[in-house]
Short mmCIF file of C-alpha atoms in Angstrom, two decimals:
data_model
loop_
_atom_site.label_atom_id
_atom_site.label_comp_id
_atom_site.label_asym_id
_atom_site.label_seq_id
_atom_site.Cartn_x
_atom_site.Cartn_y
_atom_site.Cartn_z
CA UNK P 1 -20.63 8.47 -5.54
CA UNK P 2 -18.68 6.14 -7.83
CA UNK P 3 -17.68 9.08 -10.02
CA UNK P 4 -16.39 10.95 -6.97
CA UNK P 5 -14.33 8.01 -5.75
CA UNK P 6 -12.97 7.35 -9.24
CA UNK P 7 -11.96 11.03 -9.50
CA UNK P 8 -10.34 10.83 -6.08
CA UNK P 9 -8.40 7.73 -7.11
CA UNK P 10 -7.23 9.45 -10.28
CA UNK P 11 -6.05 12.56 -8.43
CA UNK P 12 -4.33 10.73 -5.57
CA UNK P 13 -2.76 8.27 -7.98
CA UNK P 14 -0.74 11.05 -9.63
CA UNK P 15 1.61 11.41 -6.67
CA UNK P 16 3.56 8.88 -4.66
CA UNK P 17 2.39 7.66 -1.29
CA UNK P 18 5.41 9.28 0.37
CA UNK P 19 4.69 12.67 -1.14
CA UNK P 20 1.02 12.47 -0.22
CA UNK P 21 1.82 11.72 3.43
CA UNK P 22 4.41 14.51 3.59
CA UNK P 23 2.01 17.04 2.09
CA UNK P 24 -0.82 16.07 4.43
CA UNK P 25 1.42 16.14 7.52
CA UNK P 26 2.83 19.50 6.43
CA UNK P 27 -0.69 20.90 6.07
CA UNK P 28 -1.53 19.69 9.58
CA UNK P 29 1.65 21.38 10.80
CA UNK P 30 0.75 24.69 9.16
CA UNK P 31 -2.77 24.57 10.57
CA UNK P 32 -1.35 23.73 14.01
CA UNK P 33 1.00 26.70 13.80
CA UNK P 34 -1.87 29.01 12.90
CA UNK P 35 -3.96 27.68 15.78
CA UNK P 36 -0.98 28.04 18.10
CA UNK P 37 -0.48 31.67 17.12
CA UNK P 38 -4.18 32.27 17.70
CA UNK P 39 -3.92 30.67 21.14
CA UNK P 40 -6.38 27.89 20.30
CA UNK P 41 -4.06 24.97 21.13
CA UNK P 42 -1.68 24.56 24.08
CA UNK P 43 1.56 24.59 22.07
CA UNK P 44 3.87 27.59 21.78
CA UNK P 45 4.49 28.70 18.16
CA UNK P 46 8.26 29.05 18.61
CA UNK P 47 8.47 25.67 20.32
CA UNK P 48 6.59 24.11 17.41
CA UNK P 49 8.90 25.70 14.83
CA UNK P 50 12.09 24.90 16.75
CA UNK P 51 11.04 21.30 17.32
CA UNK P 52 10.20 20.83 13.65
CA UNK P 53 13.60 22.16 12.56
CA UNK P 54 15.50 19.97 15.04
CA UNK P 55 13.56 16.81 14.21
CA UNK P 56 13.86 17.26 10.44
CA UNK P 57 17.55 18.16 10.57
CA UNK P 58 18.45 15.33 12.93
CA UNK P 59 16.45 12.80 10.96
CA UNK P 60 18.19 13.80 7.72
CA UNK P 61 21.68 13.76 9.25
CA UNK P 62 21.12 10.46 11.03
CA UNK P 63 19.80 8.80 7.88
CA UNK P 64 22.75 10.02 5.83
CA UNK P 65 25.29 8.80 8.37
CA UNK P 66 23.57 5.44 8.80
CA UNK P 67 23.30 5.06 5.04
CA UNK P 68 27.08 5.35 4.78
CA UNK P 69 27.69 2.99 7.71
CA UNK P 70 25.29 0.33 6.40
CA UNK P 71 26.23 0.89 2.75
CA UNK P 72 22.75 1.69 1.57
CA UNK P 73 20.97 4.64 0.04
CA UNK P 74 18.61 6.22 2.59
CA UNK P 75 15.16 7.28 1.46
CA UNK P 76 14.87 10.98 2.27
CA UNK P 77 11.08 11.00 2.12
CA UNK P 78 10.85 8.28 4.76
CA UNK P 79 13.04 10.31 7.12
CA UNK P 80 10.91 13.41 6.61
CA UNK P 81 7.73 11.48 7.42
CA UNK P 82 9.26 10.01 10.58
CA UNK P 83 10.37 13.46 11.76
CA UNK P 84 6.93 14.97 11.15
CA UNK P 85 5.22 12.11 12.98
CA UNK P 86 7.49 12.63 15.99
CA UNK P 87 6.64 16.33 15.89
CA UNK P 88 2.98 15.49 16.48
CA UNK P 89 3.60 12.67 18.97
CA UNK P 90 6.24 14.17 21.30
CA UNK P 91 5.74 17.35 23.27
CA UNK P 92 7.40 20.30 21.45
CA UNK P 93 10.17 22.08 23.35
CA UNK P 94 11.94 25.39 23.21
CA UNK P 95 14.77 24.89 25.73
CA UNK P 96 18.08 23.31 24.77
CA UNK P 97 17.56 20.18 26.90
CA UNK P 98 14.13 19.52 25.43
CA UNK P 99 15.35 20.01 21.86
CA UNK P 100 18.29 17.69 22.51
CA UNK P 101 15.92 14.95 23.64
CA UNK P 102 13.80 15.44 20.51
CA UNK P 103 16.96 15.08 18.44
CA UNK P 104 17.74 11.87 20.33
CA UNK P 105 14.27 10.54 19.50
CA UNK P 106 14.79 11.28 15.81
CA UNK P 107 18.15 9.50 15.90
CA UNK P 108 16.60 6.47 17.64
CA UNK P 109 13.88 6.32 15.00
CA UNK P 110 16.44 6.39 12.19
CA UNK P 111 18.60 3.76 13.88
CA UNK P 112 15.63 1.43 14.37
CA UNK P 113 15.24 1.13 10.60
CA UNK P 114 18.62 -0.59 10.47
CA UNK P 115 18.93 -2.41 13.81
CA UNK P 116 15.32 -3.55 14.23
CA UNK P 117 15.26 -5.14 10.81
CA UNK P 118 15.40 -8.64 9.42
CA UNK P 119 17.06 -9.19 6.06
CA UNK P 120 16.25 -5.74 4.78
CA UNK P 121 12.80 -5.26 6.32
CA UNK P 122 12.23 -3.19 9.45
CA UNK P 123 9.97 -4.67 12.08
CA UNK P 124 8.27 -1.68 13.68
CA UNK P 125 7.09 1.82 12.93
CA UNK P 126 10.22 3.95 13.58
CA UNK P 127 8.34 6.94 15.04
CA UNK P 128 6.30 4.71 17.36
CA UNK P 129 9.43 2.88 18.52
CA UNK P 130 11.31 6.11 19.25
CA UNK P 131 8.32 7.51 21.15
CA UNK P 132 8.10 4.28 23.17
CA UNK P 133 11.81 4.32 24.07
CA UNK P 134 11.97 7.94 25.19
CA UNK P 135 8.65 7.58 26.99
CA UNK P 136 9.53 4.42 28.93
CA UNK P 137 12.93 5.78 29.92
CA UNK P 138 11.39 9.07 31.00
CA UNK P 139 13.57 11.11 28.65
CA UNK P 140 10.65 12.75 26.84
CA UNK P 141 6.88 12.82 26.95
CA UNK P 142 4.79 11.20 24.23
CA UNK P 143 1.87 13.60 24.63
CA UNK P 144 0.24 13.04 21.22
CA UNK P 145 -0.66 16.73 21.36
CA UNK P 146 -2.02 16.49 17.82
CA UNK P 147 -5.12 14.93 19.42
CA UNK P 148 -6.85 18.19 20.22
CA UNK P 149 -10.36 19.21 19.11
CA UNK P 150 -9.35 22.21 16.95
CA UNK P 151 -7.07 19.99 14.85
CA UNK P 152 -9.46 17.06 14.46
CA UNK P 153 -11.12 18.19 11.17
CA UNK P 154 -7.85 18.48 9.26
CA UNK P 155 -6.42 15.34 10.92
CA UNK P 156 -9.54 13.33 10.09
CA UNK P 157 -9.57 14.55 6.48
CA UNK P 158 -5.88 13.76 6.09
CA UNK P 159 -6.32 10.31 7.64
CA UNK P 160 -9.20 9.61 5.26
CA UNK P 161 -7.06 10.53 2.23
CA UNK P 162 -4.20 8.30 3.36
CA UNK P 163 -6.42 5.34 4.18
CA UNK P 164 -8.31 5.71 0.91
CA UNK P 165 -5.11 5.93 -1.13
CA UNK P 166 -3.67 2.83 0.54
CA UNK P 167 -6.97 0.93 0.33
CA UNK P 168 -6.81 0.44 4.10
CA UNK P 169 -9.93 2.36 5.13
CA UNK P 170 -11.51 -0.77 6.58
CA UNK P 171 -8.44 -1.52 8.69
CA UNK P 172 -8.38 2.03 10.02
CA UNK P 173 -12.08 1.97 10.87
CA UNK P 174 -11.72 -1.34 12.73
CA UNK P 175 -8.87 0.12 14.79
CA UNK P 176 -10.87 3.27 15.57
CA UNK P 177 -13.94 1.20 16.47
CA UNK P 178 -12.02 -1.13 18.81
CA UNK P 179 -9.82 1.47 20.48
CA UNK P 180 -12.57 4.08 20.57
CA UNK P 181 -15.17 1.61 21.79
CA UNK P 182 -13.05 0.50 24.73
CA UNK P 183 -12.11 4.07 25.63
CA UNK P 184 -15.76 5.13 25.44
CA UNK P 185 -16.82 2.25 27.68
CA UNK P 186 -14.14 3.17 30.21
CA UNK P 187 -15.26 6.80 30.36
CA UNK P 188 -18.89 5.76 30.80
CA UNK P 189 -18.02 3.25 33.53
CA UNK P 190 -16.23 6.00 35.44
CA UNK P 191 -19.35 8.14 35.42
CA UNK P 192 -18.94 10.41 32.39
CA UNK P 193 -22.06 11.37 30.48
CA UNK P 194 -22.30 10.25 26.86
CA UNK P 195 -21.41 13.62 25.18
CA UNK P 196 -18.36 14.07 27.43
CA UNK P 197 -17.25 10.48 26.89
CA UNK P 198 -17.60 10.82 23.12
CA UNK P 199 -15.64 14.10 23.17
CA UNK P 200 -12.75 12.59 25.12
CA UNK P 201 -12.73 9.43 23.00
CA UNK P 202 -12.69 10.95 19.53
CA UNK P 203 -11.70 14.60 20.00
CA UNK P 204 -8.93 14.26 22.56
CA UNK P 205 -7.43 10.81 21.96
CA UNK P 206 -4.92 9.96 19.22
CA UNK P 207 -6.89 7.09 17.67
CA UNK P 208 -7.80 8.95 14.46
CA UNK P 209 -4.26 10.25 13.89
CA UNK P 210 -2.71 6.87 14.68
CA UNK P 211 -5.13 5.06 12.36
CA UNK P 212 -4.48 7.34 9.41
CA UNK P 213 -0.77 8.04 9.65
CA UNK P 214 0.91 5.22 11.58
CA UNK P 215 -1.25 2.11 11.56
CA UNK P 216 -1.45 2.41 7.76
CA UNK P 217 2.30 2.27 7.08
CA UNK P 218 2.63 -0.31 4.25
CA UNK P 219 5.84 -1.92 5.54
CA UNK P 220 4.26 -2.72 8.90
CA UNK P 221 0.90 -3.77 7.45
CA UNK P 222 0.00 -7.47 7.01
CA UNK P 223 -0.47 -8.67 3.41
CA UNK P 224 -3.96 -10.19 3.64
CA UNK P 225 -7.33 -8.71 4.62
CA UNK P 226 -8.06 -11.08 7.53
CA UNK P 227 -4.59 -10.45 8.90
CA UNK P 228 -5.14 -6.69 8.75
CA UNK P 229 -8.37 -7.07 10.72
CA UNK P 230 -6.50 -9.05 13.38
CA UNK P 231 -3.75 -6.41 13.36
CA UNK P 232 -6.30 -3.61 13.85
CA UNK P 233 -8.07 -5.44 16.68
CA UNK P 234 -4.85 -6.23 18.55
CA UNK P 235 -3.45 -2.71 18.24
CA UNK P 236 -6.83 -1.24 19.17
CA UNK P 237 -6.98 -3.29 22.37
CA UNK P 238 -3.37 -2.55 23.30
CA UNK P 239 -4.10 1.14 22.80
CA UNK P 240 -7.16 1.27 25.03
CA UNK P 241 -7.16 -1.57 27.59
CA UNK P 242 -5.25 -0.45 30.71
CA UNK P 243 -2.29 -2.55 31.89
CA UNK P 244 1.18 -2.01 33.34
CA UNK P 245 4.36 -4.06 33.62
CA UNK P 246 6.83 -1.95 35.53
CA UNK P 247 7.48 1.18 33.48
CA UNK P 248 5.67 -0.25 30.45
CA UNK P 249 2.01 0.74 30.25
CA UNK P 250 -0.62 0.58 27.60
CA UNK P 251 -0.10 3.32 25.05
CA UNK P 252 -0.65 4.02 21.39
CA UNK P 253 3.07 3.82 20.62
CA UNK P 254 3.40 0.44 22.38
CA UNK P 255 0.37 -0.87 20.48
CA UNK P 256 1.92 0.13 17.16
CA UNK P 257 5.25 -1.49 18.02
CA UNK P 258 3.61 -4.76 19.06
CA UNK P 259 1.42 -4.61 15.95
CA UNK P 260 4.53 -4.27 13.80
CA UNK P 261 6.03 -7.41 15.33
CA UNK P 262 2.74 -9.22 14.70
CA UNK P 263 2.84 -8.13 11.07
CA UNK P 264 6.38 -9.44 10.72
CA UNK P 265 5.23 -12.85 11.95
CA UNK P 266 2.26 -12.94 9.57
CA UNK P 267 3.80 -11.71 6.33
CA UNK P 268 6.87 -11.96 4.13
CA UNK P 269 9.59 -11.79 6.79
CA UNK P 270 12.28 -10.25 4.67
CA UNK P 271 12.81 -7.81 1.90
CA UNK P 272 13.01 -9.72 -1.37
CA UNK P 273 16.44 -9.58 -3.01
CA UNK P 274 16.08 -10.00 -6.78
CA UNK P 275 18.47 -10.52 -9.68
CA UNK P 276 17.30 -9.68 -13.17
CA UNK P 277 17.44 -12.82 -15.29
CA UNK P 278 15.86 -11.58 -18.52
CA UNK P 279 13.68 -8.92 -20.07
CA UNK P 280 11.58 -9.10 -23.19
CA UNK P 281 9.26 -6.79 -25.03
CA UNK P 282 5.78 -8.26 -24.98
CA UNK P 283 4.11 -5.63 -27.16
CA UNK P 284 5.08 -2.19 -28.51
CA UNK P 285 4.07 -0.74 -25.11
CA UNK P 286 4.71 -3.57 -22.63
CA UNK P 287 7.73 -5.42 -21.23
CA UNK P 288 8.21 -8.43 -19.02
CA UNK P 289 11.00 -8.64 -16.44
CA UNK P 290 11.96 -11.95 -14.88
CA UNK P 291 13.89 -12.05 -11.61
CA UNK P 292 15.64 -14.76 -9.63
CA UNK P 293 14.92 -14.27 -5.90
CA UNK P 294 17.72 -14.89 -3.40
CA UNK P 295 15.24 -16.88 -1.31
CA UNK P 296 11.79 -18.33 -2.08
CA UNK P 297 9.03 -15.73 -2.32
CA UNK P 298 5.71 -16.67 -0.77
CA UNK P 299 2.74 -15.28 -2.67
CA UNK P 300 -0.72 -16.21 -3.91
CA UNK P 301 -1.76 -15.69 -7.55
CA UNK P 302 -3.09 -12.15 -7.95
CA UNK P 303 -0.83 -10.55 -5.36
CA UNK P 304 1.68 -7.77 -6.08
CA UNK P 305 5.11 -6.67 -4.99
CA UNK P 306 6.76 -3.27 -4.63
CA UNK P 307 10.05 -2.87 -6.49
CA UNK P 308 12.68 -0.44 -5.28
CA UNK P 309 15.03 0.87 -7.96
CA UNK P 310 17.33 3.72 -6.93
CA UNK P 311 18.27 5.80 -9.97
CA UNK P 312 19.55 9.25 -10.83
CA UNK P 313 17.21 12.15 -11.42
CA UNK P 314 14.15 10.34 -10.16
CA UNK P 315 10.96 12.19 -11.04
CA UNK P 316 8.11 12.83 -8.63
CA UNK P 317 7.06 9.20 -9.00
CA UNK P 318 10.02 8.22 -6.84
CA UNK P 319 12.11 5.05 -6.75
CA UNK P 320 9.38 2.56 -5.89
CA UNK P 321 6.57 1.03 -7.93
CA UNK P 322 3.94 -1.64 -7.36
CA UNK P 323 3.55 -4.43 -9.95
CA UNK P 324 1.29 -7.47 -10.12
CA UNK P 325 3.13 -10.78 -10.25
CA UNK P 326 2.65 -12.65 -13.54
CA UNK P 327 4.40 -15.89 -12.59
CA UNK P 328 2.88 -18.86 -10.75
CA UNK P 329 3.80 -19.49 -7.10
CA UNK P 330 5.79 -22.64 -7.95
CA UNK P 331 7.92 -20.93 -10.60
CA UNK P 332 11.61 -20.56 -9.82
CA UNK P 333 11.54 -16.98 -11.10
CA UNK P 334 9.32 -14.01 -10.34
CA UNK P 335 7.93 -12.17 -13.37
CA UNK P 336 6.20 -8.80 -13.69
CA UNK P 337 4.61 -7.19 -16.73
CA UNK P 338 5.07 -3.44 -17.15
CA UNK P 339 3.51 -0.92 -19.50
CA UNK P 340 6.17 1.44 -20.87
CA UNK P 341 4.95 4.30 -23.04
CA UNK P 342 6.93 7.02 -24.79
CA UNK P 343 6.34 9.36 -21.84
CA UNK P 344 7.43 6.74 -19.30
CA UNK P 345 8.48 7.70 -15.78
CA UNK P 346 12.12 7.82 -14.75
CA UNK P 347 11.55 4.56 -12.83
CA UNK P 348 10.37 2.68 -15.91
CA UNK P 349 13.14 4.10 -18.08
CA UNK P 350 15.68 2.93 -15.49
CA UNK P 351 14.00 -0.49 -15.34
CA UNK P 352 14.13 -0.97 -19.11
CA UNK P 353 17.79 0.05 -19.08
CA UNK P 354 18.76 -2.71 -16.62
CA UNK P 355 20.93 -5.53 -17.92
CA UNK P 356 20.64 -9.17 -16.81
CA UNK P 357 22.50 -9.63 -13.55
CA UNK P 358 21.34 -6.30 -12.12
CA UNK P 359 20.19 -6.51 -8.52
CA UNK P 360 17.28 -4.72 -6.92
CA UNK P 361 14.89 -5.24 -4.04
CA UNK P 362 11.20 -5.69 -3.40
CA UNK P 363 9.92 -4.49 -0.05
CA UNK P 364 7.35 -7.28 0.24
CA UNK P 365 4.27 -8.99 -1.16
CA UNK P 366 0.68 -7.84 -0.58
CA UNK P 367 -2.82 -8.04 -1.97
CA UNK P 368 -6.22 -9.74 -1.74
CA UNK P 369 -6.94 -10.05 -5.48
CA UNK P 370 -6.70 -13.80 -5.01
CA UNK P 371 -8.70 -16.78 -6.22
CA UNK P 372 -11.68 -18.01 -4.16
CA UNK P 373 -11.03 -20.89 -1.80
CA UNK P 374 -13.88 -22.92 -3.28
CA UNK P 375 -12.27 -25.09 -5.98
CA UNK P 376 -15.62 -25.42 -7.75
CA UNK P 377 -16.10 -21.66 -8.17
CA UNK P 378 -16.71 -20.60 -11.77
CA UNK P 379 -14.42 -17.73 -12.76
CA UNK P 380 -14.37 -14.87 -15.25
CA UNK P 381 -11.66 -12.27 -15.76
CA UNK P 382 -11.89 -8.85 -17.41
CA UNK P 383 -8.66 -7.02 -18.32
CA UNK P 384 -7.51 -4.09 -20.42
CA UNK P 385 -3.98 -4.05 -21.84
CA UNK P 386 -1.23 -4.90 -19.38
CA UNK P 387 -3.96 -5.19 -16.72
CA UNK P 388 -3.97 -8.84 -17.77
CA UNK P 389 -0.83 -9.42 -15.65
CA UNK P 390 -2.48 -10.73 -12.45
CA UNK P 391 -4.75 -12.96 -14.54
CA UNK P 392 -1.71 -14.63 -16.12
CA UNK P 393 -0.71 -15.73 -12.63
CA UNK P 394 -4.29 -16.76 -11.81
CA UNK P 395 -4.66 -18.84 -14.96
CA UNK P 396 -1.25 -20.49 -14.65
CA UNK P 397 -2.21 -21.65 -11.18
CA UNK P 398 -5.63 -22.81 -12.41
CA UNK P 399 -4.03 -24.70 -15.31
CA UNK P 400 -1.67 -26.48 -12.92
CA UNK P 401 -4.76 -27.59 -10.96
CA UNK P 402 -6.64 -28.61 -14.12
CA UNK P 403 -9.27 -25.90 -13.64
CA UNK P 404 -8.50 -23.31 -16.33
CA UNK P 405 -10.70 -24.88 -19.01
CA UNK P 406 -13.94 -23.47 -17.57
CA UNK P 407 -12.53 -19.97 -16.93
CA UNK P 408 -13.29 -17.10 -19.31
CA UNK P 409 -11.12 -14.05 -19.99
CA UNK P 410 -12.32 -10.89 -21.73
CA UNK P 411 -9.16 -9.18 -22.97
CA UNK P 412 -9.56 -5.62 -24.29
CA UNK P 413 -6.67 -3.95 -26.10
CA UNK P 414 -6.18 -0.75 -28.10
CA UNK P 415 -4.83 -2.75 -31.03
CA UNK P 416 -4.20 -6.41 -31.80
CA UNK P 417 -0.47 -5.80 -31.42
CA UNK P 418 -1.07 -5.08 -27.71
CA UNK P 419 -2.08 -8.67 -26.90
CA UNK P 420 0.49 -9.46 -24.22
CA UNK P 421 1.08 -12.99 -22.94
CA UNK P 422 -0.79 -14.51 -25.87
CA UNK P 423 1.13 -17.80 -25.88
CA UNK P 424 1.10 -18.12 -22.09
CA UNK P 425 -2.67 -17.60 -21.94
CA UNK P 426 -3.26 -20.05 -24.81
CA UNK P 427 -1.22 -22.68 -22.96
CA UNK P 428 -3.58 -22.55 -19.98
CA UNK P 429 -6.58 -23.67 -22.03
CA UNK P 430 -8.71 -20.76 -20.82
CA UNK P 431 -11.41 -19.42 -23.15
CA UNK P 432 -10.47 -15.90 -24.29
CA UNK P 433 -12.61 -13.23 -25.96
CA UNK P 434 -10.58 -10.43 -27.56
CA UNK P 435 -11.96 -6.91 -27.85
CA UNK P 436 -9.86 -4.84 -30.28
CA UNK P 437 -10.49 -2.29 -33.03
CA UNK P 438 -8.52 -4.31 -35.60
CA UNK P 439 -8.64 -7.99 -36.58
CA UNK P 440 -6.08 -9.96 -34.52
CA UNK P 441 -5.83 -12.59 -37.24
CA UNK P 442 -5.69 -16.30 -36.53
CA UNK P 443 -6.32 -16.95 -32.84
CA UNK P 444 -5.55 -19.97 -30.66
CA UNK P 445 -8.21 -22.62 -30.14
CA UNK P 446 -10.93 -21.43 -27.80
CA UNK P 447 -10.32 -17.76 -28.58
CA UNK P 448 -12.82 -15.45 -30.29
CA UNK P 449 -12.66 -11.91 -31.60
CA UNK P 450 -15.58 -9.76 -30.47
CA UNK P 451 -14.69 -6.95 -32.87
CA UNK P 452 -14.32 -3.29 -32.00
CA UNK P 453 -16.20 -1.49 -29.27
CA UNK P 454 -15.94 -0.09 -25.80
CA UNK P 455 -15.14 -2.21 -22.77
CA UNK P 456 -18.53 -1.92 -21.12
CA UNK P 457 -21.15 -4.15 -19.54
CA UNK P 458 -22.57 -5.10 -22.95
CA UNK P 459 -19.14 -6.31 -24.08
CA UNK P 460 -18.68 -8.25 -20.84
CA UNK P 461 -22.06 -9.95 -21.19
CA UNK P 462 -21.39 -10.78 -24.85
CA UNK P 463 -18.15 -12.48 -23.85
CA UNK P 464 -19.45 -13.92 -20.57
CA UNK P 465 -23.24 -14.42 -20.83
CA UNK P 466 -23.34 -16.23 -17.47
CA UNK P 467 -21.38 -13.53 -15.62
CA UNK P 468 -24.05 -13.44 -12.91
CA UNK P 469 -23.22 -17.07 -12.04
CA UNK P 470 -19.45 -16.51 -11.91
CA UNK P 471 -16.89 -14.84 -9.71
CA UNK P 472 -15.90 -11.87 -11.87
CA UNK P 473 -12.44 -10.30 -11.50
CA UNK P 474 -11.86 -6.76 -12.81
CA UNK P 475 -8.43 -5.18 -13.18
CA UNK P 476 -7.59 -1.73 -14.51
CA UNK P 477 -7.78 2.01 -13.99
CA UNK P 478 -10.03 3.32 -11.16
CA UNK P 479 -12.62 4.93 -13.43
CA UNK P 480 -12.96 1.88 -15.69
CA UNK P 481 -13.19 -0.54 -12.77
CA UNK P 482 -15.81 1.58 -10.99
CA UNK P 483 -17.88 1.91 -14.18
CA UNK P 484 -17.74 -1.80 -15.02
CA UNK P 485 -18.47 -2.88 -11.48
CA UNK P 486 -21.57 -0.70 -11.37
CA UNK P 487 -22.76 -1.98 -14.73
CA UNK P 488 -22.14 -5.63 -13.84
CA UNK P 489 -24.09 -5.29 -10.62
CA UNK P 490 -26.98 -3.89 -12.63
CA UNK P 491 -26.69 -6.94 -14.90
CA UNK P 492 -26.97 -9.29 -11.94
CA UNK P 493 -23.34 -10.08 -11.07
CA UNK P 494 -22.78 -10.10 -7.32
CA UNK P 495 -19.43 -11.79 -6.75
CA UNK P 496 -17.07 -9.15 -8.10
CA UNK P 497 -13.46 -8.59 -7.04
CA UNK P 498 -11.42 -5.62 -8.22
CA UNK P 499 -7.79 -4.66 -8.57
CA UNK P 500 -7.24 -0.93 -9.12
CA UNK P 501 -4.01 0.49 -10.58
CA UNK P 502 -3.15 3.70 -8.75
CA UNK P 503 -0.30 5.89 -9.91
CA UNK P 504 0.79 3.29 -12.46
#
């Protein structure tokens, strides 16, 4: 099972989140068209095609116009995703009036990204907001026609891929359990038999589609695990518990809009404006970039941010990347460490080419790869190469609290020249065991060289004999993390936290 999930991580990590969502939604659209032609779903093929063309065209035009008006560069992929979501949420039309209303919905969705925003961060899911507006005003019908039994297999598979890629499977399942559980109870209370109630709940309601493709949107998702559980519970209840205030009634689109506002209140309430202060080459294959934020950035050691860097001729990796924060929370600057190889992506080449003073933006801060709340917890860290970045932040925070002396770091590198953050780690007082094929030479006090060898459970236990008594943190590629976690559990370690680099 671990090999399968590691393979899945490796495959999904090769494409951006935007591209993955577009591809999955497009596949659902093609399957829906085939089912429509076969007469297996209640949507006319021509209406489906016409609606798709109108929504995509309007979304693109609206985003281009709004980009000019608000002096920003619109993200084409985001507009495509919004248009495809509206295609599955609103009832397709073939007549001119119906198509005009679909175009209006697409325009409202695009406009919401700019008007319903706070300091560069939009508050709600644009497709859900547009569906809510046209539904409440009676202009169009949010039918969620995608929730039909013939489409459920491909929708469920697509939702699973998205939730797995975003590491939000638990959040999606909580939402499905809450919303589905309430809907099931309602059907049973009104006299339905169990098979019929189950069919209506999971085959003919939009909970699976909403969980996979709308609830999971990163920009409207809270940063911490407990917050995401709360978010899933609230949206699940608003989806399924009946209520009405005038024209406003419980609905999936209303639940998602309210959930987005809740997320805004819980997380970083603005996009993070950054100015590049300095850059330095840490190793032959790694760089550090230090930024001055326009306003204080709230984060816990071990969390990450997503940098947005528009640049020409962007490759399929796109203009956004996720990086662990290497600085401590009380630092005036925010630092990230980046691996840059000879075959680097267009994003990383553009990042290295930036000069001090350049401005860019981070969409927010996320992550649960944080230190335990118990101040007496004994800690061990295992990193390979630039995967040490989140541990630099961890250990700086521990050093400030006088707790780094008991921590142990196993640091595996391909060569001694790849030891990034050597001085910073030495300053924390943490014990460090280096695993490298060549002799790193004289090491700081408290450091040891384990020699050459693979980063496996034996190496971990040589460096950290009492790993079973510690909280062990693993950071790296999916396959390596899965392999080490399995081996450490066999060796007796139970408190293991992981940070997986996807599409790095």
